[in-house]
PDB file of C-alpha atoms in Angstrom:
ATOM      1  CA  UNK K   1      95.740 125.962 113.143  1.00 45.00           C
ATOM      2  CA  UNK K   2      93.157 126.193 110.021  1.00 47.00           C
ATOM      3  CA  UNK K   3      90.806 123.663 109.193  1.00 48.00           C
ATOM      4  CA  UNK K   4      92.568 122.665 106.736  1.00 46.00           C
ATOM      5  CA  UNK K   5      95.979 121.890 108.331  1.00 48.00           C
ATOM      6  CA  UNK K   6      94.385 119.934 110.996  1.00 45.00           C
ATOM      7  CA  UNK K   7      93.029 117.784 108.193  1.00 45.00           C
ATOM      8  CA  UNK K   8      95.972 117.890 106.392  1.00 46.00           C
ATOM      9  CA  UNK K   9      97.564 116.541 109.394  1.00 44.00           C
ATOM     10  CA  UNK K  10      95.637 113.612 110.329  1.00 46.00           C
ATOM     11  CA  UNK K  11      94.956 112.298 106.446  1.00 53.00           C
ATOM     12  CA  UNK K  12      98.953 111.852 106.061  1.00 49.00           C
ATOM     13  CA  UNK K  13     100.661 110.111 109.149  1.00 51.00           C
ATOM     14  CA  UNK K  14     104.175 111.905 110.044  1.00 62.00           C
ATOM     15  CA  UNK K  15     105.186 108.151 110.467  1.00 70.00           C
ATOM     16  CA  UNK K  16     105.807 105.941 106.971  1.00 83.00           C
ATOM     17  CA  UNK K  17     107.201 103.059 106.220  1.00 90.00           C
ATOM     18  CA  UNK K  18     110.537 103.739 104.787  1.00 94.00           C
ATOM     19  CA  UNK K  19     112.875 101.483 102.214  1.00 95.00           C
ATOM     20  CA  UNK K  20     114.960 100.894 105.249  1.00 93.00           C
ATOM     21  CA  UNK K  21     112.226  99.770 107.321  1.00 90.00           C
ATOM     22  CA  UNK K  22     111.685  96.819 104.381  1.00 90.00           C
ATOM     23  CA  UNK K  23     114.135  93.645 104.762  1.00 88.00           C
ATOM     24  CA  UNK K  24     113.643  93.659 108.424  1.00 83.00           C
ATOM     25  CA  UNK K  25     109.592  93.022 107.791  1.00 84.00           C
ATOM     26  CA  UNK K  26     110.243  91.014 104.886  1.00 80.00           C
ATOM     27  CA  UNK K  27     112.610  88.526 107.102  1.00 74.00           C
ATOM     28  CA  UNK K  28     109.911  88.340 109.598  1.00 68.00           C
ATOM     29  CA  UNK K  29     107.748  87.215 107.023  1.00 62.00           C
ATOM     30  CA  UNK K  30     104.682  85.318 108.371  1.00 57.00           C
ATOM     31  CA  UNK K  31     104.305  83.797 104.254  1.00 57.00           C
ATOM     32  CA  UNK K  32     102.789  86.855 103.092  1.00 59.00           C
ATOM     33  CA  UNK K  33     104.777  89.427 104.434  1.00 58.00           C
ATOM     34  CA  UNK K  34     107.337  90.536 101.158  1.00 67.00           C
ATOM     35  CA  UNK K  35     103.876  90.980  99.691  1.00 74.00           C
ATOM     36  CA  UNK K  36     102.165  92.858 102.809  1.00 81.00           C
ATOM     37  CA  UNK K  37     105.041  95.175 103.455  1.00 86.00           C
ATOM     38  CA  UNK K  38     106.085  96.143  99.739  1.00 88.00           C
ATOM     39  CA  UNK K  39     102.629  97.287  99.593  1.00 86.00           C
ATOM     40  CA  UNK K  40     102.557  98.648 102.411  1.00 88.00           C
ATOM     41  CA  UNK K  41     105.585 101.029 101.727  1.00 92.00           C
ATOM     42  CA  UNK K  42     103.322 101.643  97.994  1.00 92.00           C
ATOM     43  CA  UNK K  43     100.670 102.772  99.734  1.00 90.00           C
ATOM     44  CA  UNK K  44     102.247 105.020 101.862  1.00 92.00           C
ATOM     45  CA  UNK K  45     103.924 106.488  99.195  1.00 93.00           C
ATOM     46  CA  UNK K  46     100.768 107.213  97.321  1.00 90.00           C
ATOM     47  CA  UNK K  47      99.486 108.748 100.858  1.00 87.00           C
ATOM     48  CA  UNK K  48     103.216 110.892 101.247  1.00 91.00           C
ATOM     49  CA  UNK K  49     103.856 114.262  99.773  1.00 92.00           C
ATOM     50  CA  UNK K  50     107.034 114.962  97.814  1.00 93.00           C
ATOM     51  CA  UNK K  51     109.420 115.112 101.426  1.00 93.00           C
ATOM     52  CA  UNK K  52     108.504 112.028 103.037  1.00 94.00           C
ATOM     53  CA  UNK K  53     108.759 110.187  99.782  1.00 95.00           C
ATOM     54  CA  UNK K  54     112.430 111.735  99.955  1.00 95.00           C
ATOM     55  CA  UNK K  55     112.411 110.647 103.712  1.00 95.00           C
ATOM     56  CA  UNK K  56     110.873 107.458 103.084  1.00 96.00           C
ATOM     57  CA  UNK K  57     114.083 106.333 100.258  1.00 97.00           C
ATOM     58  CA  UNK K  58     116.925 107.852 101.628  1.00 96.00           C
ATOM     59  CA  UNK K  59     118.449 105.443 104.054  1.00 95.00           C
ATOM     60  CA  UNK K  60     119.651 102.181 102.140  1.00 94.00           C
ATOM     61  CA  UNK K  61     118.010  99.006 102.691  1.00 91.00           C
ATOM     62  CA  UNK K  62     120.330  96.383 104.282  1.00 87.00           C
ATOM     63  CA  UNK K  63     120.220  93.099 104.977  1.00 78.00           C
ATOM     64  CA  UNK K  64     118.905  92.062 108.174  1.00 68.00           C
ATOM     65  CA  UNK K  65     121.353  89.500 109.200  1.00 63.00           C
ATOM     66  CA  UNK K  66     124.447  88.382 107.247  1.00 61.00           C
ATOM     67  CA  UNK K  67     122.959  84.768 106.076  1.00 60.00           C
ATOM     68  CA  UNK K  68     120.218  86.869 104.643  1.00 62.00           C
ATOM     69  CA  UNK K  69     123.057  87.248 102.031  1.00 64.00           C
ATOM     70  CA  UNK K  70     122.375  83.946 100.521  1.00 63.00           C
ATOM     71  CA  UNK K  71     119.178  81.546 100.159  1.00 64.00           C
ATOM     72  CA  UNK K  72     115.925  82.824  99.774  1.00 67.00           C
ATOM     73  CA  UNK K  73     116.274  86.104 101.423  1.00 74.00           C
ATOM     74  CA  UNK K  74     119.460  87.358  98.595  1.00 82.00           C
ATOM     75  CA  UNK K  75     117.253  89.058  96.294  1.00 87.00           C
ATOM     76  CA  UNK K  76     115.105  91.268  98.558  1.00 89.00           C
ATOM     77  CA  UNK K  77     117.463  94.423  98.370  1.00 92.00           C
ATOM     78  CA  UNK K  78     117.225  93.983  94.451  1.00 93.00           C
ATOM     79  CA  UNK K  79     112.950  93.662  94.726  1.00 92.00           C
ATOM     80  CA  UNK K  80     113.214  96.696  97.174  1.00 94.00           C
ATOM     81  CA  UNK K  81     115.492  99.017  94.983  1.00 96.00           C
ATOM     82  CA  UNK K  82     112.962  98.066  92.194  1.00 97.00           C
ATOM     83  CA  UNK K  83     110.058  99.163  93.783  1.00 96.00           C
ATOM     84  CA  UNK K  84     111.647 102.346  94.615  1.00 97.00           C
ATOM     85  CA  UNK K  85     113.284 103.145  91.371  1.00 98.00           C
ATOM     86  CA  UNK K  86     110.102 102.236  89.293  1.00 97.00           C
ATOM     87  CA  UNK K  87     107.923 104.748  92.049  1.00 97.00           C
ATOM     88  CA  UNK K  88     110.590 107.459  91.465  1.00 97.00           C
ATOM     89  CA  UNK K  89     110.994 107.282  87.844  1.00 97.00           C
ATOM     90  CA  UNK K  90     106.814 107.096  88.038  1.00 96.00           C
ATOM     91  CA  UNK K  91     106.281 110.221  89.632  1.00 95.00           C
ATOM     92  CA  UNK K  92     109.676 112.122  89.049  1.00 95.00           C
ATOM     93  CA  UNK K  93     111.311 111.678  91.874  1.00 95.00           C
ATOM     94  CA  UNK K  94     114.966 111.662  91.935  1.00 96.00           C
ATOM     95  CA  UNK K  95     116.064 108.272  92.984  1.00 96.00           C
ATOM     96  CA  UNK K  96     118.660 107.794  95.427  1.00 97.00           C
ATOM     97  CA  UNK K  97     122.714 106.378  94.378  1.00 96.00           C
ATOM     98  CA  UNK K  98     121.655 102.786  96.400  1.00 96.00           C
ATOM     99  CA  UNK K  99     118.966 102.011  94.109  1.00 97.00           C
ATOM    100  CA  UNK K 100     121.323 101.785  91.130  1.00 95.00           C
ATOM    101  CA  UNK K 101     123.310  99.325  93.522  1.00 92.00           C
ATOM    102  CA  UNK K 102     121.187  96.470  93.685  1.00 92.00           C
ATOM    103  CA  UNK K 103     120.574  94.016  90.860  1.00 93.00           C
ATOM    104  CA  UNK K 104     119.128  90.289  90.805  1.00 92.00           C
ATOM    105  CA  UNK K 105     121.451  87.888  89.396  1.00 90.00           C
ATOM    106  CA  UNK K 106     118.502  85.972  87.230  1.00 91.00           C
ATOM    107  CA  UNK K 107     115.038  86.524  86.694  1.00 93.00           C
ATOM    108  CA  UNK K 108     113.083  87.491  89.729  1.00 91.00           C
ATOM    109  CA  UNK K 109     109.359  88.448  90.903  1.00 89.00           C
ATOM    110  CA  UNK K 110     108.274  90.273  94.070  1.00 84.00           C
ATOM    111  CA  UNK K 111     107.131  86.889  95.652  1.00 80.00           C
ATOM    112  CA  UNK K 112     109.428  83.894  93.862  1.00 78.00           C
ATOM    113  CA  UNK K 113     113.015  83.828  93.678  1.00 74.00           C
ATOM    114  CA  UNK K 114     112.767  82.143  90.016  1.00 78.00           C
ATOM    115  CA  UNK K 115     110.720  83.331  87.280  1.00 83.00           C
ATOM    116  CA  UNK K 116     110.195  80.731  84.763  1.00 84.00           C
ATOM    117  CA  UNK K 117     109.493  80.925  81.209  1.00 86.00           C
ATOM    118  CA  UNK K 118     105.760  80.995  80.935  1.00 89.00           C
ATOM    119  CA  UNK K 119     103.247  82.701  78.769  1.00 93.00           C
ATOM    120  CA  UNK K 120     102.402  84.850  81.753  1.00 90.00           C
ATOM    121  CA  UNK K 121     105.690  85.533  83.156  1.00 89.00           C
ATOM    122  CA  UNK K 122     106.785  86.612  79.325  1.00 91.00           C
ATOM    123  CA  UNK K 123     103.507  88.888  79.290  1.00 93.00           C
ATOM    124  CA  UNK K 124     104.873  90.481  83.060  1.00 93.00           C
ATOM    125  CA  UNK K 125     108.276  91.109  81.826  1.00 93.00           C
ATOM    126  CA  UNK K 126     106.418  93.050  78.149  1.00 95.00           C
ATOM    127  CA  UNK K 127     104.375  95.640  80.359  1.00 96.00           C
ATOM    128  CA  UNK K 128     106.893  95.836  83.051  1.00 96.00           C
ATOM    129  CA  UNK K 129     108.212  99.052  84.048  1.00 97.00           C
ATOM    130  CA  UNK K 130     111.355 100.117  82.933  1.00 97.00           C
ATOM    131  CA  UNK K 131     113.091  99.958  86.284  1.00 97.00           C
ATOM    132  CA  UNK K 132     112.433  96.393  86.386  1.00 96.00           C
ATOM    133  CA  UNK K 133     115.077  95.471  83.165  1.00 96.00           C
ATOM    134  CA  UNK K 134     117.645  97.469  85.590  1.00 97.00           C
ATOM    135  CA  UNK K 135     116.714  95.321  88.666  1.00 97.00           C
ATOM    136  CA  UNK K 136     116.050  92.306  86.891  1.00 95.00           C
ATOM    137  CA  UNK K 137     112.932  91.930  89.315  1.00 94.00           C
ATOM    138  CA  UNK K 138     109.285  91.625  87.677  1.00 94.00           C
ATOM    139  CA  UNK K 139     105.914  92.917  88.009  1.00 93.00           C
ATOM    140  CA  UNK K 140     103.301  94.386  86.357  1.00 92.00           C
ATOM    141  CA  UNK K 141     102.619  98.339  86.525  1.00 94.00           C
ATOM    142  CA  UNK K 142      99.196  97.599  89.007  1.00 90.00           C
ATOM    143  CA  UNK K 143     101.619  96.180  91.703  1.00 88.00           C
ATOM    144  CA  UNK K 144     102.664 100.300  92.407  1.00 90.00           C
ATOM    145  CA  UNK K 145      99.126 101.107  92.428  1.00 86.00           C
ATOM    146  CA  UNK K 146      97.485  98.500  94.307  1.00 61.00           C
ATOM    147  CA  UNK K 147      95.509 100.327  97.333  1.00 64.00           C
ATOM    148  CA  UNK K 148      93.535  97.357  98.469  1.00 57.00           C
ATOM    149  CA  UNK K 149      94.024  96.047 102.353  1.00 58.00           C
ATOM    150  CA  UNK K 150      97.222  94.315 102.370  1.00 52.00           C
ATOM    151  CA  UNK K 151      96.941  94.006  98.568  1.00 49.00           C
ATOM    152  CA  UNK K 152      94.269  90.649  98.832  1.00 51.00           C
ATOM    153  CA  UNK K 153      90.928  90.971  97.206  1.00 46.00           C
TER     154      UNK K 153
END
């Protein structure tokens, strides 16, 4: 093995967090953990070459157990397919048919199931990607390239 396969090899894990993966850790959530593992899955997206990113989004997300259907956990399929879809359309990837399938039924961000009208919440939803009108789930463009530790300052 050359150099610079062995390098190759160790800078990328074979292992990444996949779309799948996501509402399980996000129903586990310790308070932060939508927020840790939604970047998480970013970052190792930025980290994945074009066949794990096609690994890493082609399972569907489900939800993790059938009350996860209502309260506060209903809209994490729709923040998950946004994430993906915005990634994809980002960097030309073709999404996968689930994506389309997922939709909030109001206003949502990553972290809050409401978004209320707001001078900042109006200013998220005018830089927004486009996937996020599909998904009906809001952020701003930084959120898919946030590489900090777990996303906190």
């Amino acid at each position: 093995m050359s150099a610079s396969a062995a390098a190759t090899s160790v800078d990328v894990p074979d292992v990444l967090l996949r779309a799948c993966d996501l509402p399980g850790l996000i129903a586990d959530d310790d308070g932060r953990g939508r927020v840790v593992a939604i970047r998480q899955f970013v970052k190792d997206w930025a980290a994945a070459d074009p066949l794990r990113r096609r690994r890493m989004i082609a399972d569907p997300p489900r939800h993790r157990r059938l009350r996860h259907r209502f309260g506060a956990r209903r809209f994490d399929l729709a923040r998950i397919a946004a994430v993906v879809d915005a990634l994809c359309e980002r960097d030309g990837v073709q999404a996968p048919s689930w994506v389309a399938a997922s939709r909030a039924r109001r206003p949502v961000s990553l972290t809050k199931s409401r978004l209320d009208q707001s001078p900042w919440n109006d200013w998220v939803r005018s830089v927004a990607p486009p996937a996020c009108g599909r998904h009906n789930v809001w952020f701003v463009p930084a959120t898919l390239d946030d590489h900090r530790v777990h996303g906190f300052r």
